[in-house]
Short mmCIF file of C-alpha atoms and ligand atoms in Angstrom, two decimals:
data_model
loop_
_atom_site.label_atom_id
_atom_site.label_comp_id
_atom_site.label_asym_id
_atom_site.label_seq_id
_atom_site.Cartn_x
_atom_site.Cartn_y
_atom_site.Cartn_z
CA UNK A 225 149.43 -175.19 -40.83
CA UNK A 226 149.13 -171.69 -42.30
CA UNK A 227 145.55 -170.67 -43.00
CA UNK A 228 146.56 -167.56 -45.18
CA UNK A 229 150.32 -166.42 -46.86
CA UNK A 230 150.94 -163.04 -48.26
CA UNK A 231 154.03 -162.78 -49.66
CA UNK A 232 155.89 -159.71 -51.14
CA UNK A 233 152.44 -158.01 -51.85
CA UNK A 234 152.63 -154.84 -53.89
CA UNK A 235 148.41 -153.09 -54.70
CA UNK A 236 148.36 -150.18 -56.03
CA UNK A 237 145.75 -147.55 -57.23
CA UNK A 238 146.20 -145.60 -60.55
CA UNK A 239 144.45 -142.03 -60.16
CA UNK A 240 143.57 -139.26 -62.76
CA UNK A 241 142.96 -135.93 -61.64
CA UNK A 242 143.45 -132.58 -64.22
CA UNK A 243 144.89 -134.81 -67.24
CA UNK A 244 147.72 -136.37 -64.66
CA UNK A 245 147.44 -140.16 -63.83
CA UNK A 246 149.30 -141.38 -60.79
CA UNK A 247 150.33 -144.37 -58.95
CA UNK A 248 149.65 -144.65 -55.50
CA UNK A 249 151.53 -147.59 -53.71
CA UNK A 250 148.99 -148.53 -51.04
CA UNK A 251 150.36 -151.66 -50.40
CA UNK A 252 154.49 -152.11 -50.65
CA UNK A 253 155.72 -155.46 -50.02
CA UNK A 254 153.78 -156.88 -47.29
CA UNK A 255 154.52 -160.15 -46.45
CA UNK A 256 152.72 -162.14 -43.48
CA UNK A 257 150.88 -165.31 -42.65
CA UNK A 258 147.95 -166.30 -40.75
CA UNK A 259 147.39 -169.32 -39.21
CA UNK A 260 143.79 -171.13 -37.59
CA UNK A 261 142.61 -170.40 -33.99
CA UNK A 262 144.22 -166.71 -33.77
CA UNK A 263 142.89 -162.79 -33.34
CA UNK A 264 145.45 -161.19 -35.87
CA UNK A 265 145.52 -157.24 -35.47
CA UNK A 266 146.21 -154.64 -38.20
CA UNK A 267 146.73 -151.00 -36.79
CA UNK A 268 148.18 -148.12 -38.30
CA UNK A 269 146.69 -144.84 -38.84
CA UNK A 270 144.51 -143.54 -41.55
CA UNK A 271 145.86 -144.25 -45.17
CA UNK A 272 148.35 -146.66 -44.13
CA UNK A 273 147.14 -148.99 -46.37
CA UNK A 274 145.19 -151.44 -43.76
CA UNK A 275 142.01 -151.45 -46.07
CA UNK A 276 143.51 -151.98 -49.33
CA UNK A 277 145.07 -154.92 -47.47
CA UNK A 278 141.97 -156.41 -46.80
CA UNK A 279 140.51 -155.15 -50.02
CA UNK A 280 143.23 -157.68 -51.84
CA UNK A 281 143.29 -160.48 -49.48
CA UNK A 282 139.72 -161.03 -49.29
CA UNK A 283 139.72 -160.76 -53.52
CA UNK A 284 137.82 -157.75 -53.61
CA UNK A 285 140.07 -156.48 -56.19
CA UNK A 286 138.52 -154.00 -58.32
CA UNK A 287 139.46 -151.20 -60.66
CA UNK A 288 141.37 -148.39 -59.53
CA UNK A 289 142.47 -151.03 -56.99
CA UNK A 290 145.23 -153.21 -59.11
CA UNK A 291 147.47 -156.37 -57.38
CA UNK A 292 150.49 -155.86 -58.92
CA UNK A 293 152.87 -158.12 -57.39
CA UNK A 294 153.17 -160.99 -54.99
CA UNK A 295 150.88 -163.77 -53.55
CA UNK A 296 147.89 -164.42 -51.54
CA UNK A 297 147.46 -168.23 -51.11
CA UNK A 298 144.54 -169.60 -48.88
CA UNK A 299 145.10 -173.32 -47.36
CA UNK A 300 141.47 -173.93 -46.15
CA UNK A 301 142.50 -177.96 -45.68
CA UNK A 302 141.19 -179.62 -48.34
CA UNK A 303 140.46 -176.69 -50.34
CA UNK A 304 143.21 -174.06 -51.64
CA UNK A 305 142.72 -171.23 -52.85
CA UNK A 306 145.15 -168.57 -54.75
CA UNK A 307 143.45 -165.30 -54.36
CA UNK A 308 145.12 -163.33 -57.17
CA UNK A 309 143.85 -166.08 -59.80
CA UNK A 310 141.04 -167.07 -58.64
CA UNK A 311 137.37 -166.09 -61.10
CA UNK A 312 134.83 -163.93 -59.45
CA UNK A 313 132.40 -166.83 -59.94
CA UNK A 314 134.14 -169.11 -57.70
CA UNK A 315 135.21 -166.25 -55.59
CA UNK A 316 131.21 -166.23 -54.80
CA UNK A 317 130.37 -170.05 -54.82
CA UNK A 318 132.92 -171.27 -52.42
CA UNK A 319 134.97 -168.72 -50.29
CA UNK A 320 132.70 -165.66 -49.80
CA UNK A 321 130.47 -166.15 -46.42
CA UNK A 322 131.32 -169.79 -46.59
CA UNK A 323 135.49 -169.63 -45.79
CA UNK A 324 135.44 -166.23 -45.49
CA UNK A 325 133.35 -163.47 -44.15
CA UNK A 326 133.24 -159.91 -43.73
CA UNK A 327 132.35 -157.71 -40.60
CA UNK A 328 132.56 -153.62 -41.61
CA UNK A 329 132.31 -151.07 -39.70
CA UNK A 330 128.31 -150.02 -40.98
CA UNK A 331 126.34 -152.86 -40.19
CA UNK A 332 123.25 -151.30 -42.22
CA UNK A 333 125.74 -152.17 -45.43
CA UNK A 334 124.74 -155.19 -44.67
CA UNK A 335 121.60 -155.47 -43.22
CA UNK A 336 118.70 -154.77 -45.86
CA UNK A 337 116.72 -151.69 -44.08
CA UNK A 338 113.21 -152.52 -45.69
CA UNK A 339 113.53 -156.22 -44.65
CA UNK A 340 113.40 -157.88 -41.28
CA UNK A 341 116.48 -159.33 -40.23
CA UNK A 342 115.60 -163.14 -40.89
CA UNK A 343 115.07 -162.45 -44.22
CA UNK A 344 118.86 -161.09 -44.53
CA UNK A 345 120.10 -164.47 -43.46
CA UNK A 346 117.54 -165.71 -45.56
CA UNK A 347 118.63 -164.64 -48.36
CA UNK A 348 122.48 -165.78 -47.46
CA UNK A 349 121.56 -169.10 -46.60
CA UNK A 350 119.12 -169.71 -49.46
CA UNK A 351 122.02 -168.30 -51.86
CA UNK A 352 125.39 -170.40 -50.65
CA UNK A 353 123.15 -173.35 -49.62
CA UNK A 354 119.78 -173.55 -50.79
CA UNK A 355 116.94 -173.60 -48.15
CA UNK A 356 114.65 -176.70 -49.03
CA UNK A 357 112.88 -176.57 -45.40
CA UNK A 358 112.25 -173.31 -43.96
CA UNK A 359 111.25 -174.49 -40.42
CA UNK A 360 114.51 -176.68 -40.21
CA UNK A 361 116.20 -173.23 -41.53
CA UNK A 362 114.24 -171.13 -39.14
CA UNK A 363 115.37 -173.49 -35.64
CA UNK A 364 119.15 -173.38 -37.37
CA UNK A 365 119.15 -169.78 -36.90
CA UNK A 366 117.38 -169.44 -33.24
CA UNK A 367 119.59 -171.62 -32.29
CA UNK A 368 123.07 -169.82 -33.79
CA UNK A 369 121.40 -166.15 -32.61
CA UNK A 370 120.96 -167.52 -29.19
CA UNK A 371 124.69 -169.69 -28.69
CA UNK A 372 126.24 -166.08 -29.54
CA UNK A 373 123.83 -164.35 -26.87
CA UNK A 374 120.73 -162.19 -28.72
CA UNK A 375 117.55 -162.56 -28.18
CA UNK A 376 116.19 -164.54 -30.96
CA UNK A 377 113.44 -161.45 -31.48
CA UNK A 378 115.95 -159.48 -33.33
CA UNK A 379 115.45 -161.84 -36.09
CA UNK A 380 111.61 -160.65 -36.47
CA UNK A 381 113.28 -156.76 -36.27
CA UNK A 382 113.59 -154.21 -38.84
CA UNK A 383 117.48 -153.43 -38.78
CA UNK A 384 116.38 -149.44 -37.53
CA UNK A 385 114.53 -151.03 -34.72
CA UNK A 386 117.54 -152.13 -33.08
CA UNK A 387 120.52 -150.34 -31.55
CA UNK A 388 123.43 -149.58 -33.04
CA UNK A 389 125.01 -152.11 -30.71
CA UNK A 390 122.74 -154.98 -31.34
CA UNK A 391 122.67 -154.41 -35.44
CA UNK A 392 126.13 -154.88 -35.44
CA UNK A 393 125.98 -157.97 -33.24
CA UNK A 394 123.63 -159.49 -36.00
CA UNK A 395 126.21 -158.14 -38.58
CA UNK A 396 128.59 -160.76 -36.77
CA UNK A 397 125.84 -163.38 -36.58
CA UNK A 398 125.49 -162.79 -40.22
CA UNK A 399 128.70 -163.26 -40.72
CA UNK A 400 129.31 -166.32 -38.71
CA UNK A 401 126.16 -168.45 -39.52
CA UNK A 402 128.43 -171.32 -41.90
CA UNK A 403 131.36 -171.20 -39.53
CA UNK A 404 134.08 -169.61 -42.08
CA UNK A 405 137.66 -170.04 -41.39
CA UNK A 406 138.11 -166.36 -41.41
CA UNK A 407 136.72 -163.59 -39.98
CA UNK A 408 137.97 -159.94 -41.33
CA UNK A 409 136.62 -157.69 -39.11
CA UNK A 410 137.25 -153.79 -40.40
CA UNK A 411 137.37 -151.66 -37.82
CA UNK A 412 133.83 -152.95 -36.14
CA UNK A 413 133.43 -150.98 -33.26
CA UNK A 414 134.41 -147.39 -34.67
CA UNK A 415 130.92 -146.19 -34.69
CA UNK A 416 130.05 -147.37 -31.34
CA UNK A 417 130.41 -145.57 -27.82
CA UNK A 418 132.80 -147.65 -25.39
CA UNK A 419 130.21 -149.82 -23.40
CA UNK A 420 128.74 -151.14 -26.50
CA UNK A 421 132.21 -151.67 -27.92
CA UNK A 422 133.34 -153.91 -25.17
CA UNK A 423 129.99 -156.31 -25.73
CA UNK A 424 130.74 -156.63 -29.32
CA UNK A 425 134.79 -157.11 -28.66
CA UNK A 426 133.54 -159.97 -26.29
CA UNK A 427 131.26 -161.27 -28.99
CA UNK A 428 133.98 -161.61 -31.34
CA UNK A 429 136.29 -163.16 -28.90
CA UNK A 430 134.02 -165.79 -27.98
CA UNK A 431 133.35 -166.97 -31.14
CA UNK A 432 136.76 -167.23 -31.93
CA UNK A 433 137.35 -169.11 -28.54
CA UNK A 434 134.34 -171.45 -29.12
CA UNK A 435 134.70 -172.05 -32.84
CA UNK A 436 138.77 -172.05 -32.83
CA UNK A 437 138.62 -170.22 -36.37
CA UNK A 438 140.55 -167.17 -37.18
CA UNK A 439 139.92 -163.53 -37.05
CA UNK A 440 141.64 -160.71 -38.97
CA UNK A 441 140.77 -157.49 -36.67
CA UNK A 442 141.84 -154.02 -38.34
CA UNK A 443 141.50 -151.07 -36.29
CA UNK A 444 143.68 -147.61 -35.74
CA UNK A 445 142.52 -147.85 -31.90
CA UNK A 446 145.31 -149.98 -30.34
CA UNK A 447 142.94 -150.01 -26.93
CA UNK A 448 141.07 -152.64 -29.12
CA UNK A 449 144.00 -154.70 -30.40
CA UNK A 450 145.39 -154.81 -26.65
CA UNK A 451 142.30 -156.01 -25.28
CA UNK A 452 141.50 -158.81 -27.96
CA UNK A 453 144.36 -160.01 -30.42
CA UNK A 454 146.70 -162.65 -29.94
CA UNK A 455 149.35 -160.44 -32.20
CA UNK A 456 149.37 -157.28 -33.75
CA UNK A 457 150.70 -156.09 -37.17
CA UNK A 458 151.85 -152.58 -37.29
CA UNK A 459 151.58 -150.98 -40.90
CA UNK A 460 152.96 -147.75 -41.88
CA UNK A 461 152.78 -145.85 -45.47
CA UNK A 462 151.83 -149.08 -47.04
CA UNK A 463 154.19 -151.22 -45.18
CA UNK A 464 154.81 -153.29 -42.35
CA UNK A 465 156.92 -151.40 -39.54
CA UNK A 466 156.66 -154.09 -37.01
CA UNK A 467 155.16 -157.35 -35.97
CA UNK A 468 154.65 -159.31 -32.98
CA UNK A 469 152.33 -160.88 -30.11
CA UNK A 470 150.73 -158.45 -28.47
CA UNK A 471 152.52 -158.40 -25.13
CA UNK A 472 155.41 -157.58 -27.10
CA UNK A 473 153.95 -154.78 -28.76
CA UNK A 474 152.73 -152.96 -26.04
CA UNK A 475 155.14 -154.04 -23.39
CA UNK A 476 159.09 -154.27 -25.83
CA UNK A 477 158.17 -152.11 -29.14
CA UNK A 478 161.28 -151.89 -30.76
CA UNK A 479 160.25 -149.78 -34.54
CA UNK A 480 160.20 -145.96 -33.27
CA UNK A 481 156.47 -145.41 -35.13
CA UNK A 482 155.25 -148.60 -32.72
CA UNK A 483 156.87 -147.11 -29.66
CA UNK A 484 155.28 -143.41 -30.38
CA UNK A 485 151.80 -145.45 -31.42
CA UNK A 486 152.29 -146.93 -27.55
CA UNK A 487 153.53 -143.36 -25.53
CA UNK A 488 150.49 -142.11 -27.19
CA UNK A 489 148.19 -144.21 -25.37
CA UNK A 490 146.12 -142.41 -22.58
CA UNK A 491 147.23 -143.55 -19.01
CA UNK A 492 145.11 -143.32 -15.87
CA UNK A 493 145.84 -140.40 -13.64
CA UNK A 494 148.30 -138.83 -16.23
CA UNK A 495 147.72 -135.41 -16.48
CA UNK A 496 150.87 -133.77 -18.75
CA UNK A 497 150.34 -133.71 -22.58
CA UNK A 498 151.34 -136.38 -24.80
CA UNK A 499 154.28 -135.54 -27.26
CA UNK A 500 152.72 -135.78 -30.90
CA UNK A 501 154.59 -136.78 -33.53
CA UNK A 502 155.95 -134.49 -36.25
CA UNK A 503 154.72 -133.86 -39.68
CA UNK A 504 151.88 -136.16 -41.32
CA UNK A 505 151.62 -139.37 -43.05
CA UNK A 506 153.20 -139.13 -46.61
CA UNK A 507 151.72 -138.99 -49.89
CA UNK A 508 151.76 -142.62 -50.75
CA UNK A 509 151.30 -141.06 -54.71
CA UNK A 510 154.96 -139.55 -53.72
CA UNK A 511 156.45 -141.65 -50.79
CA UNK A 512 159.80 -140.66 -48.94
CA UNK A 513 162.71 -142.56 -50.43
CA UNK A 514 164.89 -144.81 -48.18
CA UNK A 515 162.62 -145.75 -45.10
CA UNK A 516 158.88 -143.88 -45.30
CA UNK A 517 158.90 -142.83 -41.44
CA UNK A 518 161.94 -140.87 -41.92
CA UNK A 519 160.63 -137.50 -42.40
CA UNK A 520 159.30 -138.12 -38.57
CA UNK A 521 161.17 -140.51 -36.75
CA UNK A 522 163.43 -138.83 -33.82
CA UNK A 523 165.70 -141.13 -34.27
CA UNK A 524 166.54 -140.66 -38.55
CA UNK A 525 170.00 -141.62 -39.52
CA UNK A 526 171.66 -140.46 -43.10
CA UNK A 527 171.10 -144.17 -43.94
CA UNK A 528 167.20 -144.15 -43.11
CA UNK A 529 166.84 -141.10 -46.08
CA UNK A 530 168.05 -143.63 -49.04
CA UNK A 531 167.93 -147.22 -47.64
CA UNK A 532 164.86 -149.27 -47.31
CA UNK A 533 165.07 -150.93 -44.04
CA UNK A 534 164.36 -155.14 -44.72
CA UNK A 535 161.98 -156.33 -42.08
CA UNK A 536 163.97 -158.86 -40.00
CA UNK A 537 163.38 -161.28 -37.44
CA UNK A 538 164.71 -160.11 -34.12
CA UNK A 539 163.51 -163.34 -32.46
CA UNK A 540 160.61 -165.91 -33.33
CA UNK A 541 157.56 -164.15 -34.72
CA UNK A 542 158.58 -160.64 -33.75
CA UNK A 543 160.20 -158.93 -36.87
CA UNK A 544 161.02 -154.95 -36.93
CA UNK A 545 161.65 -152.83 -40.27
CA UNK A 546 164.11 -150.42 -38.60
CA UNK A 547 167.85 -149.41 -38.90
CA UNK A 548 168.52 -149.21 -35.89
CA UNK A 549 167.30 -152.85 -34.88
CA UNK A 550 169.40 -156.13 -35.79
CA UNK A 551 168.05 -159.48 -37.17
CA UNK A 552 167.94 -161.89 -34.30
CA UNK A 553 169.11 -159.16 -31.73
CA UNK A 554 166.79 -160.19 -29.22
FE1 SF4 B 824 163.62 -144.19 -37.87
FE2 SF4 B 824 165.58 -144.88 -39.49
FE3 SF4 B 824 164.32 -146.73 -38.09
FE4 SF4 B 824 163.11 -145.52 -40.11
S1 SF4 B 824 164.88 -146.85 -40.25
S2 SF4 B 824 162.25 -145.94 -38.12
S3 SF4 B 824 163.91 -143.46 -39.93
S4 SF4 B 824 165.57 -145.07 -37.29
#
């Protein structure tokens, strides 16, 4: 069963600036599916279009931000869900928190600073469900803060009385507390040093493990993606370069942005520099003709300037957007 398919998904942003509107393609024809009981990653550096993706798929589709093209279908089981039709109003009533929730990187954007923390989830529960017995609500809570680990005092804290660590931990409490069959996680660890990361990568894994849902992680650090997701998407200017289970990503890349992505990684005991790559992303107002990584690939061809390379299958669930590499060449 698929939980989620994108297909052929084109969002762009229309932009004024001194009397000249513009179209930037954020998103260029991504197709991809999802399916239940998996860590997807999204990497790809900054404006590569990994937010608008999630901006789109989780229908938070608001002006400049316009879907243009495609499909985003939702298969929750007995409930479907198209994402690019569906009304704001039942957007809210039956997806949002209940099918699918968000984890950002801030976790004060979601946790109310003037409130203790039990009245954030509160407020949740009391608007997707209705609370009609506070002490039964109260116990349901204790009991979901302690099966993912915290201390159940942090639901009697003010959000600035915990650490940065533990408010985002409650952020993914929050986030968790009906059991949605998605979890898009945007870059949730950015803000935190590397010890606290690795408890709240843990966190997220085991709740995946224990409630078999799925999670959409999105992150530029591909340290994160190796150490938790089952298979990594690689997106570049708006479009998918390469995709594939992890081990494959970091062990066979095959698209020359994934391999440089991987050289670039920090080794133990290395001491000579790491080669950086040439130029910058592109303008995605202006984008490169042919495929978008040409301007810096080592490897361009006359063919890359003009052609668009098709993302192909090279063998089951690893597909490459390259020239160079051959469907089902593997
Ligand atoms: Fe490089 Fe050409 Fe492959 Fe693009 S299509 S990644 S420019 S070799």
């Amino acid at each position: 069963m698929t939980l989620l398919s994108v297909q052929s998904l084109h969002a762009s942003y229309r932009t004024e600036a001194y009397g000249i509107s513009r179209t930037v393609r954020a998103v260029d024809g991504v197709s991809f599916d999802l399916f239940p009981n998996e860590i997807y990653g999204v990497a790809g550096e900054s404006s590569c279009g990994k937010t608008t993706l999630i901006k789109v798929i989780s229908g938070n589709i608001k002006p400049p931000l316009k879907a243009i093209e495609g499909s985003v279908n939702y298969n929750f089981g007995d409930y479907k869900a198209d994402m690019l039709k569906i009304s704001q109003d039942e957007l809210r009533r039956s997806i949002r928190w209940k099918q699918i929730s968000y984890v950002m990187q801030g976790s004060m954007s979601v946790l109310n600073p003037v409130r203790k923390v039990i009245k954030t989830f509160e407020d949740i529960v009391d608007t997707h469900e209705g609370i009609t017995n506070r002490n039964k609500f109260l116990e349901r809570m204790r009991t979901h803060i302690n099966r993912l680990g915290l201390p159940t005092d942090v639901l009697n804290a003010y959000p600035h009385q915990l650490s940065g660590g533990m408010r985002q931990r409650v952020a993914i409490a929050l986030a968790t507390v009906f059991q949605p069959a998605l979890i898009i996680a945007d870059e949730p660890t950015t803000a935190l040093d590397v010890v606290v990361q690795r408890g709240v990568l843990h966190m997220i894994k085991d709740i995946q493990a224990t409630s078999k849902n799925t999670v959409l992680l999105v992150t530029h650090d591909m340290a994160v993606h190796a150490n938790v997701a089952d298979r990594v998407m690689i997106m570049y200017a708006g479009r998918i370069a390469e995709e594939a289970p992890t081990e494959i990503i970091f062990n066979a890349p095959l698209h020359p942005y994934t391999q440089h992505l991987i050289n670039s990684l920090p080794m133990i005991g290395e001491k000579s520099m790491k080669a950086s790559l040439k130029g910058s992303p592109p303008n995605l107002a202006d984008p490169p003709t042919g495929c978008r990584f040409h301007p810096r690939c080592p490897y361009v061809m006359d063919e890359c300037r003009t052609v668009v390379p098709d993302l192909v299958s090279v063998k089951e669930r690893h597909r490459v957007a390259c020239h160079l590499v051959k469907e089902g060449s593997l």
